[in-house]
Amino acid sequence: LLYERHGEPAAVVQLKDLEVPKVGDCDVHVKMLAAPINPADINMIQAGFQCMMLLAPRLQCELMVFLCFPLLLLLCPGTWRTQGVFPEEMLLKVPRDIPVLCAATLSVNPCTAFRVLADFESLAPGDSVIQNAANSGVGQAVIQIARASGIKTINVVRDRPDLPKLVDRLMALGADHVVTEEMLRKPEMKDIFKSIPRPRLALNCVGGKSTTEMLRHLQPKGTMVTYGGMAKQPEDTRVSHIPQSAFIFRDVRLRGFWMTQWRRDHMQDQESVAAMMDTLCQLIRRGQLTAPACTEVPLQDYRAALEASMKPFMSSKQILL
């Protein structure tokens, strides 16, 4: 799948036949099994979030040569395709006992969740975290990784017709509290903090009022990390509604995170990458981390998958096969 101009994904992305490059001395010829459509991919196509011609740097694949290990592609573009040739250093072996959908969704959402939980605050068992878009791929991974570490989660979602069903699903993953954006502004929030401490860390991938209201519940000197902007309108994605009092009297910190940049910064530090992946794979083996709800779509039906990934209240990740 390629796009040559920015716009609505279903309109500008096209399926084309390309010749597979020759395999060099340090290259690997791979066959793609499954690759997810993530919000960052949609942003990239719509507005050039990062200008690439070949899409989605993440996949689950297997060698087409003499090895039988599944591989995870870490940085190379071009995973919405059937075959590819990639530099060996861009690939990471995935244990053969990891389910395909877990492996296909491993290198983006769970890694983002792992890093934002680990890199900004020194959280200990009993501490709490608040996050919006809790039903997203990252949000679901945050719930599960935090639960495995003894960290409490307050999970914010948008109100919707099937809210009770969503709440039940997030609670089954290990969420401690699930609230709507409207509830953030209500006095009932104080009841939550009778049993758990106020959060030291807030995770934001929406923007707008949701961001401001989450910030009000942070402990003094707490940190808010923004890793995405799911709100559709530019004015809704801003984090500029932060009251000055939050900085002056409570000394809160605003940080940003982008998984792609983290990988670039750690290209020469494969031990850190491998350690993160090993931890996540161990969680998967123990049943403490599962793939998000997924809809599997054949590659030729990519337009339907792209359109479905942009629907409001969509809680199922589209996986291209």
CSV table of N, CA and C in Angstrom, one decimal, residues 131 134 139-140 142-144 146-147 151-156 166-179:
chain,number,residue,atom,x,y,z
A,131,GLN,N,-5.4,8.2,32.9
A,131,GLN,CA,-5.2,8.3,31.5
A,131,GLN,C,-6.6,8.5,30.8
A,134,ALA,N,-8.8,5.5,27.4
A,134,ALA,CA,-8.4,4.2,28.0
A,134,ALA,C,-8.7,3.0,27.2
A,139,GLY,N,-4.1,2.5,25.8
A,139,GLY,CA,-4.8,2.5,27.0
A,139,GLY,C,-5.0,1.2,27.6
A,140,GLN,N,-5.4,0.2,26.8
A,140,GLN,CA,-5.6,-1.2,27.3
A,140,GLN,C,-4.2,-1.8,27.7
A,142,VAL,N,-1.7,0.0,29.0
A,142,VAL,CA,-1.4,0.7,30.2
A,142,VAL,C,-2.1,0.0,31.4
A,143,ILE,N,-3.4,-0.3,31.2
A,143,ILE,CA,-4.1,-1.0,32.3
A,143,ILE,C,-3.5,-2.3,32.7
A,144,GLN,N,-3.1,-3.1,31.7
A,144,GLN,CA,-2.6,-4.4,32.0
A,144,GLN,C,-1.2,-4.4,32.6
A,146,ALA,N,0.2,-1.8,34.2
A,146,ALA,CA,0.1,-1.2,35.5
A,146,ALA,C,-0.4,-2.3,36.5
A,147,ARG,N,-1.4,-3.0,36.1
A,147,ARG,CA,-2.0,-4.0,37.0
A,147,ARG,C,-0.9,-5.0,37.4
A,151,ILE,N,0.2,-1.1,40.2
A,151,ILE,CA,-0.2,0.3,40.1
A,151,ILE,C,-1.6,0.5,39.7
A,152,LYS,N,-2.3,1.4,40.4
A,152,LYS,CA,-3.8,1.6,40.2
A,152,LYS,C,-4.0,2.5,39.0
A,153,THR,N,-5.1,2.3,38.3
A,153,THR,CA,-5.4,3.1,37.1
A,153,THR,C,-6.8,3.7,37.2
A,154,ILE,N,-6.8,5.0,36.8
A,154,ILE,CA,-8.1,5.7,36.7
A,154,ILE,C,-8.2,6.0,35.2
A,155,ASN,N,-9.2,5.4,34.6
A,155,ASN,CA,-9.3,5.4,33.1
A,155,ASN,C,-10.5,6.2,32.6
A,156,VAL,N,-10.2,7.2,31.7
A,156,VAL,CA,-11.2,8.1,31.2
A,156,VAL,C,-11.6,7.7,29.8
A,166,LEU,N,-18.3,-1.3,27.7
A,166,LEU,CA,-16.9,-0.9,27.6
A,166,LEU,C,-16.3,-0.9,29.0
A,167,VAL,N,-17.1,-0.4,30.0
A,167,VAL,CA,-16.6,-0.4,31.4
A,167,VAL,C,-16.3,-1.8,31.8
A,168,ASP,N,-17.2,-2.7,31.6
A,168,ASP,CA,-17.0,-4.1,32.0
A,168,ASP,C,-15.7,-4.7,31.3
A,169,ARG,N,-15.5,-4.4,30.0
A,169,ARG,CA,-14.3,-4.9,29.3
A,169,ARG,C,-13.0,-4.4,29.9
A,170,LEU,N,-13.0,-3.1,30.3
A,170,LEU,CA,-11.8,-2.5,30.8
A,170,LEU,C,-11.5,-3.0,32.2
A,171,MET,N,-12.6,-3.1,33.0
A,171,MET,CA,-12.5,-3.7,34.3
A,171,MET,C,-11.9,-5.1,34.3
A,172,ALA,N,-12.4,-5.9,33.3
A,172,ALA,CA,-11.9,-7.3,33.1
A,172,ALA,C,-10.4,-7.3,32.8
A,173,LEU,N,-9.9,-6.2,32.2
A,173,LEU,CA,-8.5,-6.1,31.9
A,173,LEU,C,-7.6,-5.8,33.1
A,174,GLY,N,-8.3,-5.2,34.1
A,174,GLY,CA,-7.6,-4.9,35.4
A,174,GLY,C,-7.7,-3.4,35.8
A,175,ALA,N,-8.6,-2.7,35.1
A,175,ALA,CA,-8.8,-1.3,35.4
A,175,ALA,C,-9.4,-1.2,36.9
A,176,ASP,N,-8.9,-0.2,37.6
A,176,ASP,CA,-9.4,0.0,39.0
A,176,ASP,C,-10.7,0.9,39.0
A,177,HIS,N,-10.6,2.0,38.1
A,177,HIS,CA,-11.8,2.9,38.0
A,177,HIS,C,-11.9,3.3,36.5
A,178,VAL,N,-13.1,3.3,36.0
A,178,VAL,CA,-13.4,3.8,34.7
A,178,VAL,C,-14.4,4.9,34.8
A,179,VAL,N,-14.1,6.1,34.3
A,179,VAL,CA,-15.0,7.3,34.4
A,179,VAL,C,-15.1,8.0,33.0
